mmCIF file of C-alpha atoms in Angstrom:
data_model
loop_
_atom_site.group_PDB
_atom_site.id
_atom_site.type_symbol
_atom_site.label_atom_id
_atom_site.label_comp_id
_atom_site.label_asym_id
_atom_site.label_seq_id
_atom_site.Cartn_x
_atom_site.Cartn_y
_atom_site.Cartn_z
ATOM 1 C CA ALA P 26 213.350 54.593 -74.705
ATOM 2 C CA GLN P 27 211.911 58.377 -74.761
ATOM 3 C CA LYS P 28 212.378 59.849 -77.959
ATOM 4 C CA ILE P 29 211.588 62.820 -76.745
ATOM 5 C CA THR P 30 213.210 64.134 -73.453
ATOM 6 C CA GLN P 31 212.960 67.455 -71.965
ATOM 7 C CA THR P 32 215.779 67.270 -68.434
ATOM 8 C CA GLN P 33 213.955 70.609 -67.095
ATOM 9 C CA PRO P 34 210.636 70.501 -65.279
ATOM 10 C CA GLY P 35 210.286 73.576 -64.360
ATOM 11 C CA MET P 36 211.913 76.966 -65.366
ATOM 12 C CA PHE P 37 211.590 79.937 -63.800
ATOM 13 C CA VAL P 38 213.223 83.476 -65.248
ATOM 14 C CA GLN P 39 212.721 86.910 -64.588
ATOM 15 C CA GLU P 40 210.806 88.760 -67.213
ATOM 16 C CA LYS P 41 212.319 90.766 -70.200
ATOM 17 C CA GLU P 42 215.164 87.499 -70.207
ATOM 18 C CA ALA P 43 216.063 85.358 -72.643
ATOM 19 C CA VAL P 44 215.929 81.666 -72.331
ATOM 20 C CA THR P 45 216.528 78.301 -72.929
ATOM 21 C CA LEU P 46 215.074 75.439 -72.923
ATOM 22 C CA ASP P 47 216.169 72.266 -73.500
ATOM 23 C CA CYS P 48 214.971 69.294 -76.461
ATOM 24 C CA THR P 49 217.011 66.554 -77.143
ATOM 25 C CA TYR P 50 215.724 63.438 -79.963
ATOM 26 C CA ASP P 51 215.916 60.375 -80.361
ATOM 27 C CA THR P 52 215.528 58.424 -84.083
ATOM 28 C CA SER P 53 216.957 56.556 -85.845
ATOM 29 C CA ASP P 54 215.149 57.875 -89.162
ATOM 30 C CA GLN P 55 216.958 61.028 -91.899
ATOM 31 C CA SER P 56 214.103 62.288 -92.178
ATOM 32 C CA TYR P 57 212.002 63.635 -89.372
ATOM 33 C CA GLY P 58 210.044 66.996 -88.389
ATOM 34 C CA LEU P 59 210.636 68.606 -84.768
ATOM 35 C CA PHE P 60 208.245 70.731 -83.292
ATOM 36 C CA TRP P 61 207.346 72.851 -79.958
ATOM 37 C CA TYR P 62 204.073 73.872 -78.599
ATOM 38 C CA LYS P 63 203.506 75.576 -75.723
ATOM 39 C CA GLN P 64 200.016 75.010 -73.350
ATOM 40 C CA PRO P 65 198.339 77.718 -71.449
ATOM 41 C CA SER P 66 196.542 76.431 -68.189
ATOM 42 C CA SER P 67 193.639 76.236 -70.368
ATOM 43 C CA GLY P 68 194.404 73.593 -71.636
ATOM 44 C CA GLU P 69 194.775 74.307 -75.181
ATOM 45 C CA MET P 70 197.886 73.402 -77.818
ATOM 46 C CA ILE P 71 199.168 76.782 -79.697
ATOM 47 C CA PHE P 72 201.960 75.563 -81.613
ATOM 48 C CA LEU P 73 205.204 77.457 -81.483
ATOM 49 C CA ILE P 74 207.668 76.535 -84.184
ATOM 50 C CA TYR P 75 209.229 73.845 -86.839
ATOM 51 C CA GLN P 76 212.068 72.347 -87.423
ATOM 52 C CA GLY P 77 212.974 69.859 -90.602
ATOM 53 C CA SER P 78 215.741 67.461 -90.182
ATOM 54 C CA TYR P 79 216.938 68.821 -93.862
ATOM 55 C CA ASP P 80 216.961 72.126 -92.746
ATOM 56 C CA GLU P 81 220.199 73.876 -92.505
ATOM 57 C CA GLN P 82 219.405 76.978 -91.140
ATOM 58 C CA ASN P 83 217.650 77.262 -87.672
ATOM 59 C CA ALA P 84 214.117 78.009 -87.955
ATOM 60 C CA THR P 85 212.536 81.762 -86.533
ATOM 61 C CA GLU P 86 209.516 82.921 -85.683
ATOM 62 C CA GLY P 87 209.260 86.000 -84.171
ATOM 63 C CA ARG P 88 210.538 86.066 -80.959
ATOM 64 C CA TYR P 89 210.905 82.057 -81.063
ATOM 65 C CA SER P 90 213.924 80.801 -82.019
ATOM 66 C CA LEU P 91 215.350 76.653 -82.440
ATOM 67 C CA ASN P 92 218.669 75.918 -82.143
ATOM 68 C CA PHE P 93 218.684 72.765 -83.992
ATOM 69 C CA GLN P 94 221.997 71.153 -83.095
ATOM 70 C CA LYS P 95 221.065 67.609 -85.784
ATOM 71 C CA ALA P 96 225.222 65.795 -84.238
ATOM 72 C CA ARG P 97 224.281 66.372 -81.494
ATOM 73 C CA LYS P 98 220.161 65.030 -81.668
ATOM 74 C CA SER P 99 218.907 68.917 -79.737
ATOM 75 C CA ALA P 100 216.563 71.171 -80.738
ATOM 76 C CA ASN P 101 215.994 73.383 -78.290
ATOM 77 C CA LEU P 102 214.144 76.997 -78.324
ATOM 78 C CA VAL P 103 214.764 80.266 -77.049
ATOM 79 C CA ILE P 104 212.279 83.008 -76.385
ATOM 80 C CA SER P 105 213.421 86.742 -76.842
ATOM 81 C CA ALA P 106 213.020 88.806 -73.753
ATOM 82 C CA SER P 107 210.800 86.619 -72.304
ATOM 83 C CA GLN P 108 207.142 87.966 -71.325
ATOM 84 C CA LEU P 109 204.631 86.982 -68.503
ATOM 85 C CA GLY P 110 202.043 85.518 -70.957
ATOM 86 C CA ASP P 111 204.953 83.266 -71.638
ATOM 87 C CA SER P 112 204.322 81.336 -68.501
ATOM 88 C CA ALA P 113 203.190 77.715 -69.302
ATOM 89 C CA MET P 114 204.269 74.443 -70.486
ATOM 90 C CA TYR P 115 206.261 73.854 -73.237
ATOM 91 C CA PHE P 116 206.283 71.270 -74.745
ATOM 92 C CA CYS P 117 208.892 69.445 -77.729
ATOM 93 C CA ALA P 118 207.221 66.106 -80.356
ATOM 94 C CA MET P 119 209.029 64.715 -83.614
ATOM 95 C CA ARG P 120 207.574 63.390 -86.062
ATOM 96 C CA GLU P 121 208.828 60.529 -87.974
ATOM 97 C CA GLY P 122 208.416 57.348 -89.305
ATOM 98 C CA PHE P 123 206.987 57.060 -93.419
ATOM 99 C CA GLN P 124 204.698 57.824 -95.316
ATOM 100 C CA GLY P 125 201.656 55.395 -94.037
ATOM 101 C CA ALA P 126 202.495 55.487 -90.805
ATOM 102 C CA GLN P 127 203.869 58.099 -89.500
ATOM 103 C CA LYS P 128 204.002 58.914 -85.363
ATOM 104 C CA LEU P 129 204.179 62.119 -83.770
ATOM 105 C CA VAL P 130 205.467 61.802 -80.326
ATOM 106 C CA PHE P 131 205.703 64.815 -77.321
ATOM 107 C CA GLY P 132 208.364 64.459 -74.139
ATOM 108 C CA GLN P 133 207.195 65.411 -70.462
ATOM 109 C CA GLY P 134 207.225 68.967 -71.318
ATOM 110 C CA THR P 135 208.979 71.713 -68.845
ATOM 111 C CA ARG P 136 206.474 74.679 -66.958
ATOM 112 C CA LEU P 137 207.869 78.237 -67.194
ATOM 113 C CA THR P 138 207.214 80.531 -64.937
ATOM 114 C CA ILE P 139 208.148 84.417 -66.167
ATOM 115 C CA ASN P 140 208.458 86.839 -62.161
ATOM 116 C CA PRO P 141 207.878 90.387 -63.260
ATOM 117 C CA ASP O 25 185.639 78.986 -88.850
ATOM 118 C CA GLY O 26 187.737 75.628 -88.978
ATOM 119 C CA GLY O 27 188.841 73.514 -86.471
ATOM 120 C CA ILE O 28 189.164 70.423 -84.368
ATOM 121 C CA THR O 29 185.818 69.778 -82.085
ATOM 122 C CA GLN O 30 185.751 68.288 -78.357
ATOM 123 C CA SER O 31 183.074 66.732 -76.567
ATOM 124 C CA PRO O 32 182.233 67.007 -74.361
ATOM 125 C CA LYS O 33 184.396 68.824 -72.413
ATOM 126 C CA TYR O 34 183.976 67.369 -69.118
ATOM 127 C CA LEU O 35 182.685 63.626 -68.624
ATOM 128 C CA PHE O 36 182.168 61.833 -66.063
ATOM 129 C CA ARG O 37 181.693 57.612 -65.927
ATOM 130 C CA LYS O 38 180.984 55.162 -63.221
ATOM 131 C CA GLU O 39 184.116 52.723 -63.246
ATOM 132 C CA GLY O 40 183.983 49.893 -65.306
ATOM 133 C CA GLN O 41 181.785 52.344 -68.052
ATOM 134 C CA ASN O 42 182.409 52.520 -71.622
ATOM 135 C CA VAL O 43 182.527 55.479 -72.523
ATOM 136 C CA THR O 44 183.453 56.874 -75.918
ATOM 137 C CA LEU O 45 185.080 60.231 -76.536
ATOM 138 C CA SER O 46 184.431 62.420 -79.243
ATOM 139 C CA CYS O 47 187.006 64.376 -81.644
ATOM 140 C CA GLU O 48 185.040 66.148 -85.189
ATOM 141 C CA GLN O 49 187.864 67.664 -88.116
ATOM 142 C CA ASN O 50 186.409 69.965 -90.945
ATOM 143 C CA LEU O 51 189.558 70.714 -91.902
ATOM 144 C CA ASN O 52 190.012 68.556 -94.383
ATOM 145 C CA HIS O 53 192.834 66.598 -93.156
ATOM 146 C CA ASP O 54 193.934 63.055 -93.809
ATOM 147 C CA ALA O 55 195.870 62.673 -89.997
ATOM 148 C CA MET O 56 194.136 62.458 -86.901
ATOM 149 C CA TYR O 57 195.859 61.469 -82.927
ATOM 150 C CA TRP O 58 194.457 60.823 -80.004
ATOM 151 C CA TYR O 59 196.843 61.484 -76.930
ATOM 152 C CA ARG O 60 196.521 61.672 -73.511
ATOM 153 C CA GLN O 61 197.434 64.157 -70.515
ATOM 154 C CA ASP O 62 198.172 62.710 -67.256
ATOM 155 C CA PRO O 63 198.282 66.143 -64.716
ATOM 156 C CA GLY O 64 201.823 68.314 -64.628
ATOM 157 C CA GLN O 65 203.104 65.737 -67.839
ATOM 158 C CA GLY O 66 203.932 65.429 -71.324
ATOM 159 C CA LEU O 67 201.158 63.643 -73.762
ATOM 160 C CA ARG O 68 200.974 60.554 -74.555
ATOM 161 C CA LEU O 69 199.724 58.446 -77.789
ATOM 162 C CA ILE O 70 197.243 56.206 -77.547
ATOM 163 C CA TYR O 71 196.072 55.744 -81.832
ATOM 164 C CA TYR O 72 196.411 57.478 -84.414
ATOM 165 C CA SER O 73 195.517 57.641 -87.993
ATOM 166 C CA GLN O 74 196.665 58.657 -91.266
ATOM 167 C CA ILE O 75 193.546 57.334 -93.694
ATOM 168 C CA VAL O 76 189.934 56.684 -93.158
ATOM 169 C CA ASN O 77 189.763 52.899 -92.115
ATOM 170 C CA ASP O 78 193.435 52.975 -90.766
ATOM 171 C CA PHE O 79 194.768 52.936 -87.914
ATOM 172 C CA GLN O 80 198.070 51.979 -85.614
ATOM 173 C CA LYS O 81 197.889 51.608 -81.960
ATOM 174 C CA GLY O 82 200.135 54.370 -80.344
ATOM 175 C CA ASP O 83 201.979 53.810 -77.373
ATOM 176 C CA ILE O 84 199.640 53.319 -74.302
ATOM 177 C CA ALA O 85 197.165 51.648 -77.052
ATOM 178 C CA GLU O 86 195.718 49.295 -73.772
ATOM 179 C CA GLY O 87 191.937 49.688 -72.993
ATOM 180 C CA TYR O 88 191.168 52.625 -75.862
ATOM 181 C CA SER O 89 189.963 51.972 -78.932
ATOM 182 C CA VAL O 90 188.936 53.889 -82.229
ATOM 183 C CA SER O 91 187.888 53.432 -85.410
ATOM 184 C CA ARG O 92 188.106 56.415 -88.643
ATOM 185 C CA GLU O 93 184.912 55.414 -90.989
ATOM 186 C CA LYS O 94 184.348 58.553 -91.746
ATOM 187 C CA LYS O 95 187.673 61.078 -92.705
ATOM 188 C CA GLU O 96 186.622 64.363 -90.329
ATOM 189 C CA SER O 97 185.664 61.810 -87.387
ATOM 190 C CA PHE O 98 187.835 60.440 -84.937
ATOM 191 C CA PRO O 99 185.841 59.070 -81.935
ATOM 192 C CA LEU O 100 188.093 56.511 -78.603
ATOM 193 C CA THR O 101 186.168 54.595 -76.399
ATOM 194 C CA VAL O 102 187.948 54.651 -73.430
ATOM 195 C CA THR O 103 187.363 51.033 -72.291
ATOM 196 C CA SER O 104 186.667 48.891 -68.740
ATOM 197 C CA ALA O 105 190.125 47.761 -69.540
ATOM 198 C CA GLN O 106 191.490 50.790 -68.669
ATOM 199 C CA LYS O 107 192.701 50.792 -65.266
ATOM 200 C CA ASN O 108 193.077 54.796 -64.669
ATOM 201 C CA PRO O 109 191.382 56.217 -67.308
ATOM 202 C CA THR O 110 191.206 59.438 -65.417
ATOM 203 C CA ALA O 111 193.023 62.213 -68.179
ATOM 204 C CA PHE O 112 192.882 64.872 -70.165
ATOM 205 C CA TYR O 113 192.668 63.990 -73.722
ATOM 206 C CA LEU O 114 193.403 65.643 -76.527
ATOM 207 C CA CYS O 115 192.469 65.281 -80.348
ATOM 208 C CA ALA O 116 194.708 66.563 -83.364
ATOM 209 C CA SER O 117 194.589 66.319 -86.670
ATOM 210 C CA SER O 118 197.542 67.348 -89.727
ATOM 211 C CA ILE O 119 197.310 67.229 -92.939
ATOM 212 C CA GLY O 120 199.522 64.390 -93.323
ATOM 213 C CA GLY O 121 200.073 62.165 -96.654
ATOM 214 C CA GLY O 122 203.557 62.140 -95.259
ATOM 215 C CA LEU O 123 204.710 65.409 -94.892
ATOM 216 C CA MET O 124 206.820 66.046 -92.097
ATOM 217 C CA ASN O 125 206.593 70.202 -91.845
ATOM 218 C CA THR O 126 202.640 70.576 -90.947
ATOM 219 C CA GLU O 127 201.925 71.559 -87.397
ATOM 220 C CA ALA O 128 199.066 69.089 -85.686
ATOM 221 C CA PHE O 129 196.140 71.552 -85.029
ATOM 222 C CA PHE O 130 194.571 70.542 -81.000
ATOM 223 C CA GLY O 131 191.237 70.498 -80.591
ATOM 224 C CA GLN O 132 190.377 71.545 -76.442
ATOM 225 C CA GLY O 133 190.266 68.762 -74.783
ATOM 226 C CA THR O 134 187.963 66.106 -72.905
ATOM 227 C CA ARG O 135 189.283 66.165 -68.891
ATOM 228 C CA LEU O 136 187.423 62.341 -67.661
ATOM 229 C CA THR O 137 186.906 61.382 -64.336
ATOM 230 C CA VAL O 138 186.083 57.794 -63.200
ATOM 231 C CA VAL O 139 184.181 58.270 -59.522
#
């Protein structure tokens, strides 16, 4: 079964608009961490934001915020005031497991295109 | 500068040959990971290691092997048993130690092509 599901293969947004990228996850662990990464066409992976399962407040990092709904097992990324440079693949990821065997698994990704 | 170095950037392999992809980090991280990425797809976990001399299979380990003899090195061997090895391979590391909130740092990747 998919641990991380990103249901939007592609998104097209006008510059300066806000955009929400969806991510749902599946785990039976109480302790887990959720991450978002950006992958430009160059292939590098850029860490954007983190949310812990016990964090009561939604994480924010500059223009990025994470809409964490624990009961629904969703961790959507919100990018405010989008810019042309935001065009990239975006991946949601989850770290789970016991101390000695923690996995970090990724979703299929969403390709975001910002139009001028 | 601290970071993760993957080499080579591009690699061509003949069918039936084994090939080893290098991954070295100087971040003093305990945990290391190998992922495979196919065009337009997500990252799939091949192997991961939380500590020296220990590693676990990920979701697509068949046809691959790894070793973790040193903390800073986690080489991946793509064997002839891997039926479709052409892909982009990414290595990552994180602090480990059971910490949930530490991000993984990635190398620049190796693009493997079977010819």
